[in-house]
PDB file of C-alpha atoms and ligand atoms in Angstrom:
ATOM      1  CA  MET N   1     -77.900  53.957  91.218  1.00 78.00           C
ATOM      2  CA  ASN N   2     -74.336  54.547  92.375  1.00 86.00           C
ATOM      3  CA  TYR N   3     -72.742  51.329  91.219  1.00 91.00           C
ATOM      4  CA  ARG N   4     -70.515  51.504  88.134  1.00 92.00           C
ATOM      5  CA  HIS N   5     -69.030  48.216  87.048  1.00 92.00           C
ATOM      6  CA  ALA N   6     -65.977  49.933  85.529  1.00 93.00           C
ATOM      7  CA  PHE N   7     -64.471  50.114  89.035  1.00 93.00           C
ATOM      8  CA  HIS N   8     -64.562  46.322  89.328  1.00 96.00           C
ATOM      9  CA  ALA N   9     -64.137  45.086  85.750  1.00 97.00           C
ATOM     10  CA  GLY N  10     -61.723  42.179  85.432  1.00 98.00           C
ATOM     11  CA  ASN N  11     -61.540  41.422  89.160  1.00 98.00           C
ATOM     12  CA  HIS N  12     -61.559  37.862  90.555  1.00 98.00           C
ATOM     13  CA  ALA N  13     -65.348  37.720  90.521  1.00 98.00           C
ATOM     14  CA  ASP N  14     -65.542  38.829  86.870  1.00 98.00           C
ATOM     15  CA  VAL N  15     -62.915  36.267  85.871  1.00 98.00           C
ATOM     16  CA  PHE N  16     -64.890  33.449  87.494  1.00 98.00           C
ATOM     17  CA  LYS N  17     -68.294  34.550  86.140  1.00 98.00           C
ATOM     18  CA  HIS N  18     -66.994  35.251  82.637  1.00 98.00           C
ATOM     19  CA  LEU N  19     -65.005  32.045  82.360  1.00 98.00           C
ATOM     20  CA  VAL N  20     -68.124  30.027  83.241  1.00 98.00           C
ATOM     21  CA  LEU N  21     -70.192  32.063  80.761  1.00 98.00           C
ATOM     22  CA  THR N  22     -67.738  31.267  77.966  1.00 98.00           C
ATOM     23  CA  ARG N  23     -68.045  27.544  78.746  1.00 98.00           C
ATOM     24  CA  LEU N  24     -71.833  27.838  78.593  1.00 98.00           C
ATOM     25  CA  PHE N  25     -71.641  29.462  75.135  1.00 98.00           C
ATOM     26  CA  ALA N  26     -69.374  26.607  73.999  1.00 98.00           C
ATOM     27  CA  MET N  27     -71.786  24.001  75.360  1.00 98.00           C
ATOM     28  CA  LEU N  28     -74.784  25.664  73.718  1.00 98.00           C
ATOM     29  CA  ALA N  29     -72.893  25.624  70.418  1.00 98.00           C
ATOM     30  CA  ARG N  30     -72.847  21.791  70.469  1.00 98.00           C
ATOM     31  CA  LYS N  31     -76.278  21.962  68.773  1.00 98.00           C
ATOM     32  CA  ASP N  32     -77.164  24.074  65.722  1.00 98.00           C
ATOM     33  CA  ALA N  33     -80.526  25.205  67.084  1.00 98.00           C
ATOM     34  CA  PRO N  34     -80.455  28.911  67.984  1.00 98.00           C
ATOM     35  CA  TYR N  35     -80.489  30.213  71.517  1.00 98.00           C
ATOM     36  CA  ALA N  36     -81.312  33.555  73.101  1.00 98.00           C
ATOM     37  CA  TYR N  37     -78.924  35.159  75.574  1.00 98.00           C
ATOM     38  CA  LEU N  38     -80.544  37.514  78.117  1.00 98.00           C
ATOM     39  CA  ASP N  39     -78.469  39.790  80.364  1.00 98.00           C
ATOM     40  CA  SER N  40     -80.744  41.613  82.848  1.00 98.00           C
ATOM     41  CA  HIS N  41     -77.990  43.810  84.376  1.00 98.00           C
ATOM     42  CA  ALA N  42     -75.565  44.078  81.488  1.00 98.00           C
ATOM     43  CA  GLY N  43     -73.156  46.936  82.311  1.00 98.00           C
ATOM     44  CA  ILE N  44     -71.423  48.715  79.414  1.00 97.00           C
ATOM     45  CA  GLY N  45     -70.039  45.646  77.657  1.00 97.00           C
ATOM     46  CA  LEU N  46     -66.424  46.687  77.254  1.00 97.00           C
ATOM     47  CA  TYR N  47     -64.012  48.214  79.789  1.00 98.00           C
ATOM     48  CA  ASP N  48     -60.808  50.221  79.560  1.00 97.00           C
ATOM     49  CA  LEU N  49     -58.552  49.001  82.375  1.00 97.00           C
ATOM     50  CA  ALA N  50     -56.387  52.093  81.920  1.00 96.00           C
ATOM     51  CA  GLY N  51     -59.422  54.363  82.367  1.00 94.00           C
ATOM     52  CA  ASP N  52     -59.992  56.487  85.448  1.00 93.00           C
ATOM     53  CA  GLN N  53     -62.508  54.205  87.188  1.00 93.00           C
ATOM     54  CA  ALA N  54     -60.658  50.896  86.745  1.00 93.00           C
ATOM     55  CA  SER N  55     -57.344  52.552  87.612  1.00 92.00           C
ATOM     56  CA  ARG N  56     -58.675  53.983  90.861  1.00 91.00           C
ATOM     57  CA  THR N  57     -59.316  50.541  92.386  1.00 94.00           C
ATOM     58  CA  GLY N  58     -56.835  48.463  90.389  1.00 93.00           C
ATOM     59  CA  GLU N  59     -59.015  45.428  91.204  1.00 95.00           C
ATOM     60  CA  TRP N  60     -58.348  43.947  87.780  1.00 96.00           C
ATOM     61  CA  SER N  61     -54.661  43.475  88.620  1.00 96.00           C
ATOM     62  CA  GLN N  62     -55.637  40.748  91.130  1.00 96.00           C
ATOM     63  CA  GLY N  63     -58.028  39.172  88.609  1.00 98.00           C
ATOM     64  CA  ILE N  64     -57.394  39.141  84.871  1.00 98.00           C
ATOM     65  CA  GLY N  65     -54.002  40.757  85.511  1.00 97.00           C
ATOM     66  CA  ARG N  66     -52.848  37.558  87.222  1.00 97.00           C
ATOM     67  CA  LEU N  67     -54.297  35.262  84.557  1.00 96.00           C
ATOM     68  CA  TRP N  68     -52.697  37.276  81.782  1.00 94.00           C
ATOM     69  CA  GLN N  69     -49.300  36.272  83.135  1.00 88.00           C
ATOM     70  CA  ALA N  70     -50.134  32.751  84.332  1.00 92.00           C
ATOM     71  CA  GLU N  71     -48.796  29.596  82.754  1.00 90.00           C
ATOM     72  CA  GLY N  72     -50.230  26.079  82.521  1.00 90.00           C
ATOM     73  CA  MET N  73     -53.818  27.187  82.210  1.00 93.00           C
ATOM     74  CA  PRO N  74     -56.499  24.499  81.667  1.00 95.00           C
ATOM     75  CA  ALA N  75     -57.497  24.211  77.990  1.00 95.00           C
ATOM     76  CA  VAL N  76     -61.053  25.341  78.772  1.00 96.00           C
ATOM     77  CA  PHE N  77     -59.786  28.911  79.301  1.00 97.00           C
ATOM     78  CA  ALA N  78     -59.090  29.201  75.546  1.00 97.00           C
ATOM     79  CA  ASP N  79     -62.352  30.899  74.472  1.00 98.00           C
ATOM     80  CA  TYR N  80     -62.258  33.403  77.338  1.00 98.00           C
ATOM     81  CA  LEU N  81     -58.626  34.341  76.784  1.00 97.00           C
ATOM     82  CA  GLY N  82     -59.125  34.315  73.018  1.00 97.00           C
ATOM     83  CA  VAL N  83     -61.653  37.159  73.257  1.00 98.00           C
ATOM     84  CA  ILE N  84     -59.350  39.153  75.556  1.00 98.00           C
ATOM     85  CA  ARG N  85     -56.342  38.575  73.278  1.00 97.00           C
ATOM     86  CA  GLN N  86     -58.337  39.761  70.299  1.00 97.00           C
ATOM     87  CA  LEU N  87     -59.223  42.982  72.148  1.00 98.00           C
ATOM     88  CA  ASN N  88     -55.562  43.500  73.039  1.00 97.00           C
ATOM     89  CA  ALA N  89     -53.849  42.522  69.825  1.00 96.00           C
ATOM     90  CA  ASP N  90     -50.562  44.252  70.722  1.00 95.00           C
ATOM     91  CA  GLY N  91     -50.136  41.944  73.737  1.00 92.00           C
ATOM     92  CA  ALA N  92     -50.559  44.622  76.415  1.00 95.00           C
ATOM     93  CA  LEU N  93     -53.643  44.068  78.579  1.00 97.00           C
ATOM     94  CA  ARG N  94     -55.861  47.157  78.404  1.00 97.00           C
ATOM     95  CA  TYR N  95     -59.393  46.284  77.263  1.00 98.00           C
ATOM     96  CA  TYR N  96     -61.589  43.830  79.123  1.00 98.00           C
ATOM     97  CA  PRO N  97     -64.877  42.338  77.832  1.00 98.00           C
ATOM     98  CA  GLY N  98     -68.012  42.430  79.966  1.00 98.00           C
ATOM     99  CA  SER N  99     -70.630  39.728  79.660  1.00 98.00           C
ATOM    100  CA  PRO N 100     -72.296  41.437  76.605  1.00 98.00           C
ATOM    101  CA  GLU N 101     -69.071  41.492  74.593  1.00 98.00           C
ATOM    102  CA  LEU N 102     -68.267  37.873  75.475  1.00 98.00           C
ATOM    103  CA  ALA N 103     -71.775  36.926  74.370  1.00 98.00           C
ATOM    104  CA  ARG N 104     -71.464  38.930  71.166  1.00 98.00           C
ATOM    105  CA  GLN N 105     -68.159  37.338  70.219  1.00 98.00           C
ATOM    106  CA  LEU N 106     -68.937  33.753  71.224  1.00 98.00           C
ATOM    107  CA  SER N 107     -72.512  33.438  69.953  1.00 98.00           C
ATOM    108  CA  ARG N 108     -73.348  32.519  66.343  1.00 98.00           C
ATOM    109  CA  PRO N 109     -75.246  34.171  63.469  1.00 98.00           C
ATOM    110  CA  GLN N 110     -78.461  32.318  64.374  1.00 98.00           C
ATOM    111  CA  ASP N 111     -78.418  33.388  68.057  1.00 98.00           C
ATOM    112  CA  ARG N 112     -80.009  36.527  69.545  1.00 98.00           C
ATOM    113  CA  LEU N 113     -78.860  38.733  72.413  1.00 98.00           C
ATOM    114  CA  HIS N 114     -81.079  40.836  74.682  1.00 98.00           C
ATOM    115  CA  LEU N 115     -78.976  43.138  76.842  1.00 98.00           C
ATOM    116  CA  ASN N 116     -80.562  45.314  79.501  1.00 98.00           C
ATOM    117  CA  GLU N 117     -78.905  48.139  81.454  1.00 98.00           C
ATOM    118  CA  LYS N 118     -80.874  50.668  83.508  1.00 97.00           C
ATOM    119  CA  HIS N 119     -78.174  53.240  84.342  1.00 96.00           C
ATOM    120  CA  PRO N 120     -78.737  56.064  81.798  1.00 95.00           C
ATOM    121  CA  GLU N 121     -75.064  56.691  80.947  1.00 95.00           C
ATOM    122  CA  ASP N 122     -74.049  53.030  81.052  1.00 96.00           C
ATOM    123  CA  GLY N 123     -77.063  52.123  78.932  1.00 97.00           C
ATOM    124  CA  GLN N 124     -75.888  54.572  76.267  1.00 97.00           C
ATOM    125  CA  LEU N 125     -72.316  53.239  76.441  1.00 97.00           C
ATOM    126  CA  LEU N 126     -73.655  49.707  76.055  1.00 98.00           C
ATOM    127  CA  LYS N 127     -75.658  50.768  73.007  1.00 98.00           C
ATOM    128  CA  ASP N 128     -72.557  52.417  71.501  1.00 98.00           C
ATOM    129  CA  ASN N 129     -70.360  49.398  72.242  1.00 97.00           C
ATOM    130  CA  MET N 130     -72.843  46.957  70.677  1.00 97.00           C
ATOM    131  CA  ALA N 131     -73.695  49.140  67.657  1.00 97.00           C
ATOM    132  CA  GLY N 132     -73.753  47.479  64.264  1.00 95.00           C
ATOM    133  CA  ASP N 133     -74.600  43.940  65.374  1.00 97.00           C
ATOM    134  CA  ARG N 134     -78.128  43.167  64.209  1.00 96.00           C
ATOM    135  CA  ARG N 135     -78.419  40.154  66.525  1.00 98.00           C
ATOM    136  CA  VAL N 136     -78.218  42.433  69.572  1.00 98.00           C
ATOM    137  CA  ALA N 137     -81.134  44.302  71.147  1.00 98.00           C
ATOM    138  CA  VAL N 138     -80.181  46.770  73.873  1.00 98.00           C
ATOM    139  CA  HIS N 139     -82.919  47.563  76.407  1.00 98.00           C
ATOM    140  CA  ARG N 140     -82.629  50.319  78.976  1.00 97.00           C
ATOM    141  CA  GLY N 141     -85.309  49.383  81.457  1.00 97.00           C
ATOM    142  CA  GLU N 142     -85.729  47.642  84.780  1.00 98.00           C
ATOM    143  CA  GLY N 143     -83.615  44.491  85.015  1.00 98.00           C
ATOM    144  CA  TRP N 144     -86.038  42.734  87.346  1.00 98.00           C
ATOM    145  CA  HIS N 145     -88.710  42.935  84.627  1.00 98.00           C
ATOM    146  CA  VAL N 146     -86.595  41.055  82.072  1.00 98.00           C
ATOM    147  CA  PRO N 147     -87.914  37.498  82.698  1.00 98.00           C
ATOM    148  CA  ARG N 148     -91.546  38.643  82.488  1.00 98.00           C
ATOM    149  CA  ALA N 149     -90.929  40.975  79.550  1.00 98.00           C
ATOM    150  CA  LEU N 150     -88.808  38.722  77.338  1.00 98.00           C
ATOM    151  CA  LEU N 151     -89.638  35.101  78.188  1.00 98.00           C
ATOM    152  CA  PRO N 152     -90.612  32.821  76.624  1.00 98.00           C
ATOM    153  CA  THR N 153     -88.462  33.523  73.585  1.00 98.00           C
ATOM    154  CA  ARG N 154     -89.079  32.131  70.112  1.00 97.00           C
ATOM    155  CA  GLU N 155     -85.773  30.242  70.512  1.00 98.00           C
ATOM    156  CA  LYS N 156     -86.318  27.072  72.516  1.00 98.00           C
ATOM    157  CA  ARG N 157     -82.977  27.456  74.298  1.00 98.00           C
ATOM    158  CA  VAL N 158     -82.219  30.331  76.638  1.00 98.00           C
ATOM    159  CA  LEU N 159     -79.264  31.412  78.720  1.00 98.00           C
ATOM    160  CA  MET N 160     -80.021  34.246  81.150  1.00 98.00           C
ATOM    161  CA  LEU N 161     -77.482  36.022  83.339  1.00 98.00           C
ATOM    162  CA  ILE N 162     -78.783  37.796  86.456  1.00 98.00           C
ATOM    163  CA  ASP N 163     -75.942  39.975  87.696  1.00 98.00           C
ATOM    164  CA  PRO N 164     -77.228  42.902  89.798  1.00 98.00           C
ATOM    165  CA  PRO N 165     -74.955  45.277  91.711  1.00 97.00           C
ATOM    166  CA  PHE N 166     -76.153  44.173  95.203  1.00 96.00           C
ATOM    167  CA  GLU N 167     -76.490  47.754  96.365  1.00 91.00           C
ATOM    168  CA  GLN N 168     -79.821  47.012  98.016  1.00 91.00           C
ATOM    169  CA  ALA N 169     -80.753  44.579 100.767  1.00 88.00           C
ATOM    170  CA  ASP N 170     -83.486  42.800  98.808  1.00 95.00           C
ATOM    171  CA  GLU N 171     -81.436  41.865  95.758  1.00 97.00           C
ATOM    172  CA  LEU N 172     -80.725  38.264  96.856  1.00 98.00           C
ATOM    173  CA  SER N 173     -84.448  37.549  97.195  1.00 97.00           C
ATOM    174  CA  ARG N 174     -85.151  39.388  93.911  1.00 98.00           C
ATOM    175  CA  CYS N 175     -82.706  37.003  92.201  1.00 98.00           C
ATOM    176  CA  VAL N 176     -84.713  34.026  93.485  1.00 98.00           C
ATOM    177  CA  THR N 177     -87.957  35.588  92.233  1.00 98.00           C
ATOM    178  CA  ALA N 178     -86.368  36.278  88.823  1.00 98.00           C
ATOM    179  CA  LEU N 179     -85.219  32.639  88.636  1.00 98.00           C
ATOM    180  CA  GLN N 180     -88.728  31.430  89.460  1.00 98.00           C
ATOM    181  CA  GLU N 181     -90.262  33.753  86.879  1.00 98.00           C
ATOM    182  CA  ALA N 182     -87.804  32.502  84.260  1.00 98.00           C
ATOM    183  CA  ILE N 183     -88.304  28.788  84.865  1.00 98.00           C
ATOM    184  CA  GLY N 184     -92.051  29.373  85.208  1.00 98.00           C
ATOM    185  CA  ARG N 185     -92.002  30.606  81.591  1.00 98.00           C
ATOM    186  CA  MET N 186     -89.293  28.326  80.200  1.00 98.00           C
ATOM    187  CA  ARG N 187     -88.598  25.397  82.489  1.00 98.00           C
ATOM    188  CA  GLN N 188     -85.501  24.415  80.505  1.00 97.00           C
ATOM    189  CA  ALA N 189     -83.863  27.885  80.801  1.00 98.00           C
ATOM    190  CA  ILE N 190     -80.261  28.009  81.897  1.00 98.00           C
ATOM    191  CA  VAL N 191     -80.286  30.789  84.471  1.00 98.00           C
ATOM    192  CA  VAL N 192     -77.028  31.985  86.008  1.00 98.00           C
ATOM    193  CA  ILE N 193     -77.252  34.082  89.167  1.00 98.00           C
ATOM    194  CA  TRP N 194     -74.057  35.803  90.287  1.00 98.00           C
ATOM    195  CA  TYR N 195     -73.855  36.623  94.003  1.00 98.00           C
ATOM    196  CA  PRO N 196     -71.235  38.073  96.362  1.00 97.00           C
ATOM    197  CA  ILE N 197     -69.796  36.037  99.234  1.00 97.00           C
ATOM    198  CA  LYS N 198     -69.995  38.540 102.072  1.00 94.00           C
ATOM    199  CA  ASP N 199     -72.605  38.098 104.754  1.00 91.00           C
ATOM    200  CA  GLU N 200     -72.925  34.382 105.639  1.00 91.00           C
ATOM    201  CA  ARG N 201     -76.235  34.877 107.481  1.00 91.00           C
ATOM    202  CA  GLN N 202     -77.901  36.454 104.453  1.00 93.00           C
ATOM    203  CA  LEU N 203     -76.451  33.778 102.205  1.00 96.00           C
ATOM    204  CA  LYS N 204     -77.856  30.983 104.374  1.00 96.00           C
ATOM    205  CA  ARG N 205     -81.360  32.322 103.761  1.00 97.00           C
ATOM    206  CA  PHE N 206     -80.596  32.774 100.040  1.00 98.00           C
ATOM    207  CA  TYR N 207     -79.480  29.123  99.718  1.00 98.00           C
ATOM    208  CA  GLN N 208     -82.673  27.953 101.445  1.00 98.00           C
ATOM    209  CA  ASP N 209     -84.795  30.064  99.096  1.00 98.00           C
ATOM    210  CA  LEU N 210     -82.918  28.778  96.045  1.00 98.00           C
ATOM    211  CA  ALA N 211     -83.325  25.173  97.211  1.00 98.00           C
ATOM    212  CA  ARG N 212     -87.094  25.772  97.434  1.00 98.00           C
ATOM    213  CA  SER N 213     -87.305  27.697  94.132  1.00 98.00           C
ATOM    214  CA  GLY N 214     -88.720  24.778  92.155  1.00 97.00           C
ATOM    215  CA  ALA N 215     -85.920  24.836  89.542  1.00 97.00           C
ATOM    216  CA  PRO N 216     -85.470  21.401  87.912  1.00 96.00           C
ATOM    217  CA  LYS N 217     -81.759  21.338  88.807  1.00 98.00           C
ATOM    218  CA  LEU N 218     -79.554  23.937  90.474  1.00 98.00           C
ATOM    219  CA  LEU N 219     -75.780  23.828  90.753  1.00 98.00           C
ATOM    220  CA  ARG N 220     -73.849  26.039  93.215  1.00 98.00           C
ATOM    221  CA  ALA N 221     -70.235  27.008  92.470  1.00 98.00           C
ATOM    222  CA  GLU N 222     -68.228  29.342  94.707  1.00 98.00           C
ATOM    223  CA  LEU N 223     -64.718  30.762  94.547  1.00 98.00           C
ATOM    224  CA  TYR N 224     -63.065  32.388  97.578  1.00 98.00           C
ATOM    225  CA  VAL N 225     -60.013  34.647  97.658  1.00 98.00           C
ATOM    226  CA  HIS N 226     -60.224  35.402 101.408  1.00 97.00           C
ATOM    227  CA  PRO N 227     -61.585  33.474 104.426  1.00 94.00           C
ATOM    228  CA  THR N 228     -65.382  33.750 104.409  1.00 93.00           C
ATOM    229  CA  ASP N 229     -65.916  34.879 108.020  1.00 88.00           C
ATOM    230  CA  ASP N 230     -65.569  38.649 107.437  1.00 86.00           C
ATOM    231  CA  ALA N 231     -68.902  40.189 106.369  1.00 85.00           C
ATOM    232  CA  SER N 232     -67.322  43.587 105.656  1.00 86.00           C
ATOM    233  CA  ARG N 233     -65.425  42.576 102.534  1.00 90.00           C
ATOM    234  CA  LEU N 234     -65.933  40.584  99.349  1.00 94.00           C
ATOM    235  CA  SER N 235     -64.422  37.177 100.219  1.00 97.00           C
ATOM    236  CA  GLY N 236     -65.377  35.646  96.907  1.00 98.00           C
ATOM    237  CA  SER N 237     -68.320  35.076  94.625  1.00 98.00           C
ATOM    238  CA  GLY N 238     -70.805  32.429  93.692  1.00 98.00           C
ATOM    239  CA  LEU N 239     -72.846  31.272  90.729  1.00 98.00           C
ATOM    240  CA  ALA N 240     -76.150  29.437  91.030  1.00 98.00           C
ATOM    241  CA  ILE N 241     -76.912  27.764  87.697  1.00 98.00           C
ATOM    242  CA  SER N 242     -80.216  26.161  86.777  1.00 98.00           C
ATOM    243  CA  ASN N 243     -80.264  23.355  84.199  1.00 98.00           C
ATOM    244  CA  PRO N 244     -76.458  23.286  83.750  1.00 98.00           C
ATOM    245  CA  PRO N 245     -75.556  21.557  80.482  1.00 98.00           C
ATOM    246  CA  TRP N 246     -73.934  18.171  80.552  1.00 96.00           C
ATOM    247  CA  GLY N 247     -70.204  18.520  81.276  1.00 97.00           C
ATOM    248  CA  LEU N 248     -70.359  21.826  83.173  1.00 98.00           C
ATOM    249  CA  GLU N 249     -69.998  20.219  86.606  1.00 98.00           C
ATOM    250  CA  ASP N 250     -66.839  18.374  85.483  1.00 98.00           C
ATOM    251  CA  THR N 251     -65.417  21.559  83.964  1.00 97.00           C
ATOM    252  CA  LEU N 252     -66.022  23.457  87.195  1.00 98.00           C
ATOM    253  CA  ARG N 253     -64.369  20.684  89.190  1.00 98.00           C
ATOM    254  CA  GLU N 254     -61.304  21.205  87.032  1.00 96.00           C
ATOM    255  CA  VAL N 255     -61.150  25.011  86.980  1.00 97.00           C
ATOM    256  CA  LEU N 256     -62.215  25.935  90.523  1.00 98.00           C
ATOM    257  CA  PRO N 257     -59.073  24.554  92.245  1.00 98.00           C
ATOM    258  CA  TRP N 258     -56.928  26.239  89.587  1.00 97.00           C
ATOM    259  CA  LEU N 259     -58.676  29.587  90.050  1.00 98.00           C
ATOM    260  CA  ALA N 260     -58.550  29.278  93.859  1.00 98.00           C
ATOM    261  CA  GLU N 261     -54.809  28.733  93.681  1.00 97.00           C
ATOM    262  CA  HIS N 262     -54.072  31.505  91.186  1.00 97.00           C
ATOM    263  CA  LEU N 263     -56.532  34.183  92.363  1.00 98.00           C
ATOM    264  CA  ALA N 264     -56.165  33.689  96.153  1.00 97.00           C
ATOM    265  CA  GLN N 265     -55.382  36.885  98.034  1.00 97.00           C
ATOM    266  CA  SER N 266     -55.172  36.030 101.746  1.00 95.00           C
ATOM    267  CA  GLN N 267     -56.649  32.506 101.366  1.00 96.00           C
ATOM    268  CA  GLY N 268     -58.158  30.710  98.378  1.00 97.00           C
ATOM    269  CA  GLY N 269     -60.936  28.123  98.384  1.00 98.00           C
ATOM    270  CA  TRP N 270     -63.897  26.809  96.460  1.00 98.00           C
ATOM    271  CA  ARG N 271     -67.096  24.789  96.721  1.00 98.00           C
ATOM    272  CA  LEU N 272     -69.201  22.931  94.158  1.00 98.00           C
ATOM    273  CA  ASP N 273     -72.437  21.136  94.966  1.00 98.00           C
ATOM    274  CA  TRP N 274     -76.102  20.786  94.031  1.00 98.00           C
ATOM    275  CA  LEU N 275     -78.723  22.973  95.704  1.00 98.00           C
ATOM    276  CA  ILE N 276     -81.307  20.991  93.775  1.00 98.00           C
ATOM    277  CA  GLY N 277     -80.141  17.653  92.426  1.00 95.00           C
ATOM    278  CA  GLU N 278     -81.579  15.353  89.835  1.00 77.00           C
ATOM    279  CA  GLY N 279     -84.844  13.759  90.863  1.00 65.00           C
TER     280      GLY N 279
HETATM  281  C1  SAM P   1     -72.411  43.785  88.160  1.00 64.93           C
HETATM  282  S1  SAM P   1     -72.822  44.950  86.945  1.00 64.93           S
HETATM  283  C2  SAM P   1     -73.064  43.982  85.505  1.00 64.93           C
HETATM  284  C3  SAM P   1     -71.841  43.390  84.905  1.00 64.93           C
HETATM  285  C4  SAM P   1     -72.039  42.621  83.632  1.00 64.93           C
HETATM  286  N1  SAM P   1     -73.134  41.666  83.732  1.00 64.93           N
HETATM  287  C5  SAM P   1     -70.776  41.888  83.237  1.00 64.93           C
HETATM  288  O1  SAM P   1     -70.577  40.742  83.663  1.00 64.93           O
HETATM  289  O2  SAM P   1     -69.987  42.450  82.480  1.00 64.93           O
HETATM  290  C6  SAM P   1     -74.461  45.391  87.364  1.00 64.93           C
HETATM  291  C7  SAM P   1     -75.102  46.412  86.425  1.00 64.93           C
HETATM  292  O3  SAM P   1     -76.493  46.533  86.760  1.00 64.93           O
HETATM  293  C8  SAM P   1     -76.905  47.868  86.519  1.00 64.93           C
HETATM  294  N2  SAM P   1     -78.155  48.052  87.294  1.00 64.93           N
HETATM  295  C9  SAM P   1     -78.311  48.443  88.568  1.00 64.93           C
HETATM  296  N3  SAM P   1     -79.606  48.383  88.925  1.00 64.93           N
HETATM  297  C10 SAM P   1     -80.279  47.937  87.828  1.00 64.93           C
HETATM  298  C11 SAM P   1     -81.652  47.646  87.573  1.00 64.93           C
HETATM  299  N4  SAM P   1     -82.587  47.776  88.526  1.00 64.93           N
HETATM  300  N5  SAM P   1     -81.996  47.165  86.356  1.00 64.93           N
HETATM  301  C12 SAM P   1     -81.058  47.000  85.389  1.00 64.93           C
HETATM  302  N6  SAM P   1     -79.749  47.285  85.562  1.00 64.93           N
HETATM  303  C13 SAM P   1     -79.356  47.728  86.778  1.00 64.93           C
HETATM  304  C14 SAM P   1     -75.732  48.683  86.982  1.00 64.93           C
HETATM  305  O4  SAM P   1     -75.760  49.963  86.384  1.00 64.93           O
HETATM  306  C15 SAM P   1     -74.542  47.818  86.524  1.00 64.93           C
HETATM  307  O5  SAM P   1     -74.101  48.224  85.265  1.00 64.93           O
END
């Protein structure tokens, strides 16, 4: 396990994934009934952008660094930026929330969070960062076991993020299996798979597998910061979302062009369509 998310925290892919997550928390909050949030590959939860690892790549400067200075942002960015502003009360951008911290701050007293991180040091950091919140359970096991170990939950509503490091060749197909295991246990689960836009050939197979996964509905949203024909670099990132709540597609149609314009490096772009549509 070589991957450490601190090198990449706050980059364009994090901004996209985390913005969508914050909209999902807002949409789940439209009903009082509790939900469970599951994060199979959670990272450490909170990142210091001035720390050694984030500073070495400086990736965040092309992600949240650009948003921090942008004007005319769509209103739906408010929750996401609100959490970041709260972490940086003096106005200087230094601390960046991972998916666990966003979940912790945007969920409600009746909701429960299950956060899993396998890396021994990062698991401990996650535990430290989440300490004191009784709604949060930190697990330090195998992320691919999370759907089988934790679903179904006593809450009828579930949001699960599957966000592996993609260090190994089989991780795209493992994401599809995890999705199938999740919807096999809770058909209504909102499952969000994050994936890198790198190798188009591998992605073609992944899309076919997702389309045959048996999910009731599956939305695909992608954001590009470079042209997508170079398999050696991260051209962008995608989210495959099962059972997206009402309104999410419209929100994505609003924010994707904005993000593509403001986060583009050599060339911005986006795509939004259904891998599995209604009926
Ligand atoms: C992309 S990062 C997660 C970022 C986090 N979800 C966020 O948005 O803030 C992937 C994480 O998965 C962890 N990881 C790698 N292999 C794992 C495994 N088999 N099970 C659980 N966690 C794993 C890595 O240590 C890393 O922290």
